[in-house]
PDB file of C-alpha atoms in Angstrom:
ATOM      1  CA  MET A   1     -19.972   4.650  -2.882  1.00  0.00           C
ATOM      2  CA  ASN A   2     -21.415   3.129  -5.831  1.00  0.00           C
ATOM      3  CA  SER A   3     -22.695  -0.552  -6.126  1.00  0.00           C
ATOM      4  CA  ARG A   4     -19.524  -1.864  -7.308  1.00  0.00           C
ATOM      5  CA  ALA A   5     -17.584  -0.460  -4.416  1.00  0.00           C
ATOM      6  CA  SER A   6     -20.223  -1.589  -1.775  1.00  0.00           C
ATOM      7  CA  GLN A   7     -20.080  -5.407  -3.355  1.00  0.00           C
ATOM      8  CA  ASN A   8     -16.201  -4.990  -2.872  1.00  0.00           C
ATOM      9  CA  LYS A   9     -15.607  -6.099  -6.590  1.00  0.00           C
ATOM     10  CA  PRO A  10     -15.623  -4.500  -9.701  1.00  0.00           C
ATOM     11  CA  GLU A  11     -18.157  -4.765 -12.430  1.00  0.00           C
ATOM     12  CA  LEU A  12     -15.464  -5.656 -14.724  1.00  0.00           C
ATOM     13  CA  TRP A  13     -12.303  -7.069 -13.962  1.00  0.00           C
ATOM     14  CA  ILE A  14     -10.513  -4.589 -16.098  1.00  0.00           C
ATOM     15  CA  GLU A  15     -10.831  -2.125 -13.336  1.00  0.00           C
ATOM     16  CA  GLU A  16      -8.869  -4.084 -10.768  1.00  0.00           C
ATOM     17  CA  ASP A  17      -6.208  -5.252 -13.412  1.00  0.00           C
ATOM     18  CA  ARG A  18      -5.394  -2.333 -15.314  1.00  0.00           C
ATOM     19  CA  LEU A  19      -5.357   0.293 -12.550  1.00  0.00           C
ATOM     20  CA  LEU A  20      -2.725  -1.467 -10.761  1.00  0.00           C
ATOM     21  CA  PHE A  21      -0.843  -3.198 -13.693  1.00  0.00           C
ATOM     22  CA  PHE A  22      -0.198  -0.029 -15.564  1.00  0.00           C
ATOM     23  CA  ALA A  23       0.526   2.337 -12.560  1.00  0.00           C
ATOM     24  CA  GLU A  24       3.977   3.580 -11.687  1.00  0.00           C
ATOM     25  CA  THR A  25       3.017   5.212  -8.490  1.00  0.00           C
ATOM     26  CA  ILE A  26       0.255   5.329  -6.330  1.00  0.00           C
ATOM     27  CA  THR A  27      -0.338   8.396  -3.931  1.00  0.00           C
ATOM     28  CA  ILE A  28      -2.470   8.499  -0.830  1.00  0.00           C
ATOM     29  CA  LYS A  29      -4.515  11.720  -1.170  1.00  0.00           C
ATOM     30  CA  ALA A  30      -4.941  12.283   2.722  1.00  0.00           C
ATOM     31  CA  THR A  31      -1.252  12.098   3.623  1.00  0.00           C
ATOM     32  CA  GLY A  32       0.472  12.544   0.212  1.00  0.00           C
ATOM     33  CA  GLU A  33       2.588   9.415   0.658  1.00  0.00           C
ATOM     34  CA  CYS A  34       3.667   8.046  -2.586  1.00  0.00           C
ATOM     35  CA  PHE A  35       4.714   4.416  -3.401  1.00  0.00           C
ATOM     36  CA  ASN A  36       6.326   2.861  -6.313  1.00  0.00           C
ATOM     37  CA  ILE A  37       4.530   0.133  -7.545  1.00  0.00           C
ATOM     38  CA  GLU A  38       5.863  -3.117  -9.319  1.00  0.00           C
ATOM     39  CA  ASP A  39       4.021  -6.154 -10.617  1.00  0.00           C
ATOM     40  CA  LYS A  40       4.251  -8.019  -7.497  1.00  0.00           C
ATOM     41  CA  LEU A  41       1.690  -5.909  -5.568  1.00  0.00           C
ATOM     42  CA  GLU A  42      -0.942  -6.510  -8.362  1.00  0.00           C
ATOM     43  CA  LYS A  43      -0.337 -10.289  -8.408  1.00  0.00           C
ATOM     44  CA  ILE A  44      -0.556 -10.499  -4.503  1.00  0.00           C
ATOM     45  CA  HIS A  45      -3.559  -8.354  -4.314  1.00  0.00           C
ATOM     46  CA  THR A  46      -5.419 -10.047  -7.054  1.00  0.00           C
ATOM     47  CA  TYR A  47      -4.854 -13.455  -5.310  1.00  0.00           C
ATOM     48  CA  MET A  48      -5.984 -12.075  -1.948  1.00  0.00           C
ATOM     49  CA  LEU A  49      -9.194 -10.412  -3.089  1.00  0.00           C
ATOM     50  CA  ASP A  50     -10.313 -13.534  -4.811  1.00  0.00           C
ATOM     51  CA  GLN A  51      -9.591 -15.869  -2.036  1.00  0.00           C
ATOM     52  CA  TYR A  52     -11.140 -13.217   0.432  1.00  0.00           C
ATOM     53  CA  ASN A  53     -14.189 -12.901  -1.659  1.00  0.00           C
ATOM     54  CA  SER A  54     -14.723 -16.644  -1.900  1.00  0.00           C
ATOM     55  CA  TYR A  55     -14.357 -17.042   1.733  1.00  0.00           C
ATOM     56  CA  ARG A  56     -16.873 -14.353   2.438  1.00  0.00           C
ATOM     57  CA  ALA A  57     -19.502 -15.939  -0.109  1.00  0.00           C
ATOM     58  CA  ASP A  58     -19.522 -19.129   2.178  1.00  0.00           C
ATOM     59  CA  GLY A  59     -19.943 -17.112   5.438  1.00  0.00           C
ATOM     60  CA  LYS A  60     -16.211 -17.870   6.546  1.00  0.00           C
ATOM     61  CA  ASN A  61     -13.290 -15.576   7.325  1.00  0.00           C
ATOM     62  CA  PHE A  62     -10.131 -15.725   5.073  1.00  0.00           C
ATOM     63  CA  TYR A  63      -7.299 -17.545   7.091  1.00  0.00           C
ATOM     64  CA  GLU A  64      -4.063 -18.612   5.100  1.00  0.00           C
ATOM     65  CA  ASP A  65      -0.368 -18.870   6.191  1.00  0.00           C
ATOM     66  CA  GLN A  66       1.669 -16.077   4.582  1.00  0.00           C
ATOM     67  CA  ARG A  67       4.119 -18.810   3.322  1.00  0.00           C
ATOM     68  CA  ASP A  68       1.444 -20.421   1.397  1.00  0.00           C
ATOM     69  CA  ILE A  69       0.367 -17.035   0.080  1.00  0.00           C
ATOM     70  CA  ALA A  70       4.082 -16.420  -1.099  1.00  0.00           C
ATOM     71  CA  THR A  71       4.400 -19.666  -2.708  1.00  0.00           C
ATOM     72  CA  LYS A  72       1.200 -19.176  -4.652  1.00  0.00           C
ATOM     73  CA  CYS A  73       2.248 -15.785  -5.777  1.00  0.00           C
ATOM     74  CA  LYS A  74       6.027 -16.711  -6.564  1.00  0.00           C
ATOM     75  CA  CYS A  75       7.840 -14.670  -4.095  1.00  0.00           C
ATOM     76  CA  THR A  76       9.658 -15.137  -0.898  1.00  0.00           C
ATOM     77  CA  PRO A  77       7.877 -14.559   2.539  1.00  0.00           C
ATOM     78  CA  LYS A  78       9.934 -11.430   3.233  1.00  0.00           C
ATOM     79  CA  THR A  79       9.061  -9.957  -0.028  1.00  0.00           C
ATOM     80  CA  LEU A  80       5.529 -10.755   0.767  1.00  0.00           C
ATOM     81  CA  GLY A  81       5.573  -9.135   4.006  1.00  0.00           C
ATOM     82  CA  LYS A  82       6.864  -5.894   2.370  1.00  0.00           C
ATOM     83  CA  TRP A  83       3.971  -5.664  -0.114  1.00  0.00           C
ATOM     84  CA  LEU A  84       1.386  -6.565   2.351  1.00  0.00           C
ATOM     85  CA  LYS A  85       2.741  -3.559   4.379  1.00  0.00           C
ATOM     86  CA  VAL A  86       2.095  -1.496   1.390  1.00  0.00           C
ATOM     87  CA  LEU A  87      -1.376  -2.821   0.596  1.00  0.00           C
ATOM     88  CA  GLN A  88      -2.270  -1.974   4.163  1.00  0.00           C
ATOM     89  CA  ALA A  89      -0.931   1.736   3.823  1.00  0.00           C
ATOM     90  CA  LEU A  90      -3.165   2.118   0.632  1.00  0.00           C
ATOM     91  CA  GLY A  91      -6.171   0.955   2.571  1.00  0.00           C
ATOM     92  CA  LEU A  92      -6.645  -2.200   0.337  1.00  0.00           C
ATOM     93  CA  LEU A  93      -5.663  -4.627   3.147  1.00  0.00           C
ATOM     94  CA  ILE A  94      -6.698  -5.139   6.952  1.00  0.00           C
ATOM     95  CA  ILE A  95      -4.905  -7.778   8.854  1.00  0.00           C
ATOM     96  CA  ASP A  96      -6.625  -9.061  12.067  1.00  0.00           C
ATOM     97  CA  GLU A  97      -3.938 -10.018  14.326  1.00  0.00           C
ATOM     98  CA  SER A  98      -5.985 -10.773  17.560  1.00  0.00           C
ATOM     99  CA  GLN A  99      -5.704 -14.257  17.171  1.00  0.00           C
ATOM    100  CA  LYS A 100      -2.843 -16.784  16.382  1.00  0.00           C
ATOM    101  CA  SER A 101      -3.865 -17.218  12.876  1.00  0.00           C
ATOM    102  CA  HIS A 102      -4.496 -13.732  11.282  1.00  0.00           C
ATOM    103  CA  SER A 103      -7.468 -13.187   9.129  1.00  0.00           C
ATOM    104  CA  TYR A 104      -7.549 -10.790   6.083  1.00  0.00           C
ATOM    105  CA  THR A 105      -9.959  -8.193   4.875  1.00  0.00           C
ATOM    106  CA  VAL A 106      -9.196  -7.240   1.519  1.00  0.00           C
ATOM    107  CA  ARG A 107     -10.698  -4.433  -0.451  1.00  0.00           C
ATOM    108  CA  SER A 108     -11.218  -3.903  -4.044  1.00  0.00           C
ATOM    109  CA  VAL A 109      -9.357  -0.907  -5.941  1.00  0.00           C
ATOM    110  CA  VAL A 110     -12.776   0.438  -6.794  1.00  0.00           C
ATOM    111  CA  SER A 111     -13.680   0.480  -3.089  1.00  0.00           C
ATOM    112  CA  GLN A 112     -10.567   2.800  -2.406  1.00  0.00           C
ATOM    113  CA  GLN A 113      -9.886   4.547  -5.442  1.00  0.00           C
ATOM    114  CA  HIS A 114     -11.615   7.783  -4.415  1.00  0.00           C
ATOM    115  CA  ASN A 115      -8.541   7.868  -1.619  1.00  0.00           C
ATOM    116  CA  LEU A 116      -5.817   7.120  -4.331  1.00  0.00           C
ATOM    117  CA  ILE A 117      -3.980   8.939  -7.258  1.00  0.00           C
ATOM    118  CA  PHE A 118      -2.656   6.533  -9.818  1.00  0.00           C
ATOM    119  CA  SER A 119       0.291   7.980 -11.971  1.00  0.00           C
ATOM    120  CA  TYR A 120       1.285   6.115 -15.180  1.00  0.00           C
ATOM    121  CA  PRO A 121       4.632   6.628 -17.191  1.00  0.00           C
ATOM    122  CA  LYS A 122       4.643   8.727 -20.185  1.00  0.00           C
ATOM    123  CA  LEU A 123       4.817   7.229 -23.705  1.00  0.00           C
ATOM    124  CA  LEU A 124       7.005   8.473 -26.704  1.00  0.00           C
ATOM    125  CA  ASN A 125       4.341  10.633 -27.594  1.00  0.00           C
ATOM    126  CA  GLY A 126       3.809  12.233 -24.150  1.00  0.00           C
ATOM    127  CA  LYS A 127       0.776  10.477 -23.386  1.00  0.00           C
ATOM    128  CA  PRO A 128       0.142   8.385 -20.273  1.00  0.00           C
ATOM    129  CA  SER A 129       0.783   4.496 -20.872  1.00  0.00           C
ATOM    130  CA  TYR A 130      -2.992   3.945 -19.500  1.00  0.00           C
ATOM    131  CA  ASP A 131      -6.011   6.098 -19.538  1.00  0.00           C
ATOM    132  CA  HIS A 132      -8.567   4.399 -17.155  1.00  0.00           C
ATOM    133  CA  GLU A 133     -11.622   6.585 -18.144  1.00  0.00           C
ATOM    134  CA  GLU A 134     -10.966   6.096 -21.812  1.00  0.00           C
ATOM    135  CA  ALA A 135     -10.374   2.212 -21.532  1.00  0.00           C
ATOM    136  CA  LEU A 136     -13.756   1.883 -19.839  1.00  0.00           C
ATOM    137  CA  LYS A 137     -15.654   4.021 -22.380  1.00  0.00           C
ATOM    138  CA  ARG A 138     -14.332   2.006 -25.133  1.00  0.00           C
ATOM    139  CA  LEU A 139     -14.993  -1.408 -23.241  1.00  0.00           C
ATOM    140  CA  TYR A 140     -18.638  -0.193 -22.701  1.00  0.00           C
ATOM    141  CA  ALA A 141     -18.932   0.934 -26.157  1.00  0.00           C
ATOM    142  CA  SER A 142     -17.932  -2.348 -27.299  1.00  0.00           C
ATOM    143  CA  GLN A 143     -20.393  -4.089 -25.316  1.00  0.00           C
ATOM    144  CA  GLY A 144     -23.119  -1.948 -26.099  1.00  0.00           C
ATOM    145  CA  ARG A 145     -22.382  -2.713 -30.068  1.00  0.00           C
ATOM    146  CA  ARG A 146     -22.470  -6.528 -29.146  1.00  0.00           C
ATOM    147  CA  ASN A 147     -25.802  -6.155 -27.566  1.00  0.00           C
ATOM    148  CA  VAL A 148     -27.576  -4.405 -30.453  1.00  0.00           C
ATOM    149  CA  LYS A 149     -26.135  -6.843 -32.797  1.00  0.00           C
ATOM    150  CA  ASN A 150     -27.481  -9.841 -30.679  1.00  0.00           C
ATOM    151  CA  HIS A 151     -30.908  -8.345 -30.582  1.00  0.00           C
ATOM    152  CA  GLN A 152     -31.038  -7.177 -34.146  1.00  0.00           C
ATOM    153  CA  PRO A 153     -32.053 -10.425 -35.839  1.00  0.00           C
ATOM    154  CA  LYS A 154     -34.753 -10.823 -33.240  1.00  0.00           C
ATOM    155  CA  THR A 155     -36.460  -7.524 -34.312  1.00  0.00           C
ATOM    156  CA  GLU A 156     -36.340  -8.218 -38.018  1.00  0.00           C
ATOM    157  CA  GLU A 157     -37.777 -11.893 -37.774  1.00  0.00           C
ATOM    158  CA  SER A 158     -40.470 -10.247 -35.642  1.00  0.00           C
ATOM    159  CA  GLY A 159     -41.157  -7.869 -38.357  1.00  0.00           C
ATOM    160  CA  LYS A 160     -41.462 -10.422 -41.069  1.00  0.00           C
ATOM    161  CA  ASN A 161     -43.952 -12.234 -39.041  1.00  0.00           C
ATOM    162  CA  GLU A 162     -46.229  -9.442 -38.814  1.00  0.00           C
ATOM    163  CA  GLN A 163     -46.385  -9.534 -42.597  1.00  0.00           C
ATOM    164  CA  LYS A 164     -47.617 -13.043 -42.691  1.00  0.00           C
ATOM    165  CA  PRO A 165     -51.271 -13.727 -43.200  1.00  0.00           C
ATOM    166  CA  VAL A 166     -51.521 -16.358 -40.759  1.00  0.00           C
ATOM    167  CA  VAL A 167     -50.652 -15.335 -36.991  1.00  0.00           C
ATOM    168  CA  GLU A 168     -48.878 -17.808 -34.800  1.00  0.00           C
ATOM    169  CA  SER A 169     -48.135 -17.486 -31.200  1.00  0.00           C
ATOM    170  CA  ALA A 170     -44.219 -17.033 -30.700  1.00  0.00           C
ATOM    171  CA  ALA A 171     -42.490 -17.801 -27.517  1.00  0.00           C
ATOM    172  CA  PRO A 172     -40.970 -14.824 -25.592  1.00  0.00           C
ATOM    173  CA  ALA A 173     -37.710 -14.072 -26.376  1.00  0.00           C
ATOM    174  CA  VAL A 174     -35.263 -14.480 -23.431  1.00  0.00           C
ATOM    175  CA  GLY A 175     -33.187 -11.220 -22.596  1.00  0.00           C
ATOM    176  CA  LYS A 176     -30.324 -10.268 -20.520  1.00  0.00           C
ATOM    177  CA  PRO A 177     -30.906  -8.833 -17.268  1.00  0.00           C
ATOM    178  CA  ASP A 178     -31.131  -5.270 -17.488  1.00  0.00           C
ATOM    179  CA  GLY A 179       6.357  17.422  -4.767  1.00  0.00           C
ATOM    180  CA  VAL A 180       6.148  14.555  -2.248  1.00  0.00           C
ATOM    181  CA  PRO A 181       8.751  11.901  -1.454  1.00  0.00           C
ATOM    182  CA  VAL A 182       8.262   8.638  -3.192  1.00  0.00           C
ATOM    183  CA  VAL A 183       8.811   5.472  -0.844  1.00  0.00           C
ATOM    184  CA  ASP A 184      10.852   2.933  -2.683  1.00  0.00           C
ATOM    185  CA  ILE A 185       9.895  -0.642  -1.903  1.00  0.00           C
ATOM    186  CA  PRO A 186      13.407  -2.225  -2.873  1.00  0.00           C
ATOM    187  CA  VAL A 187      13.374  -6.103  -4.041  1.00  0.00           C
ATOM    188  CA  ASP A 188      15.340  -8.303  -1.925  1.00  0.00           C
ATOM    189  CA  ALA A 189      18.616  -9.876  -3.087  1.00  0.00           C
ATOM    190  CA  ASP A 190      17.277 -13.194  -2.106  1.00  0.00           C
ATOM    191  CA  VAL A 191      14.165 -12.974  -4.271  1.00  0.00           C
ATOM    192  CA  PRO A 192      14.347 -15.635  -7.266  1.00  0.00           C
ATOM    193  CA  ALA A 193      15.467 -14.428 -10.590  1.00  0.00           C
ATOM    194  CA  ASN A 194      11.966 -15.385 -11.814  1.00  0.00           C
ATOM    195  CA  ASP A 195      10.212 -13.513  -8.790  1.00  0.00           C
ATOM    196  CA  ASP A 196       8.476 -10.984 -10.968  1.00  0.00           C
ATOM    197  CA  ALA A 197       7.504 -13.183 -13.818  1.00  0.00           C
ATOM    198  CA  MET A 198       4.056 -12.992 -14.833  1.00  0.00           C
ATOM    199  CA  ASN A 199       1.845 -14.319 -17.792  1.00  0.00           C
ATOM    200  CA  LEU A 200      -0.198 -11.445 -18.666  1.00  0.00           C
ATOM    201  CA  ASP A 201      -1.090 -12.825 -22.308  1.00  0.00           C
ATOM    202  CA  GLU A 202      -4.278 -14.651 -20.812  1.00  0.00           C
ATOM    203  CA  MET A 203      -5.208 -11.797 -18.604  1.00  0.00           C
ATOM    204  CA  PHE A 204      -5.823  -9.335 -21.175  1.00  0.00           C
ATOM    205  CA  ASN A 205      -6.403 -11.498 -24.207  1.00  0.00           C
ATOM    206  CA  GLU A 206     -10.332 -10.928 -23.897  1.00  0.00           C
ATOM    207  CA  ILE A 207      -9.814  -7.180 -23.072  1.00  0.00           C
ATOM    208  CA  PRO A 208     -10.441  -4.702 -26.051  1.00  0.00           C
ATOM    209  CA  TYR A 209      -7.797  -1.647 -26.219  1.00  0.00           C
TER     210      TYR A 209
END
């Protein structure tokens, strides 16, 4: 298990959002059980993981009424309950029912992805709509170029100072720290029309493709 998985959170949020957002199905390697994925699953998991990590940082357990979670995720409690069962099956959620108020342990996707197979729909050119490994390579490459660009002016300025006849002390530069049946989850008829509406523009606005 890598450091990101042990910390129960991704190094970059792209690892959570895109794995779930683009996925058409997720298969459990151990059992072969396959689940159709909808946007609602990602929204519920993202919210609950954020809450869980916030509570844990304060040394507290994560308790919240499911009716409030449903309201915040813009779905009915019945729809929420169905997706919570899927998250449990995928190993992303543990519900402690030993007390009257249930507590939640929420696991990150990167901590469980070794147990899961993510499948993506095909584009017109036959390629999958998302290639996670390639997306991460492009992201890390762009970060590396930015880091080089940020450090380059300091290097040039240092070279110029060496040519000056008078040597002056310079303040140290501050650097950055180094064939299986698919289990279909139907959407209830009582779910509001805007139940699956999501604003994704801001989510990926800063993420390079």
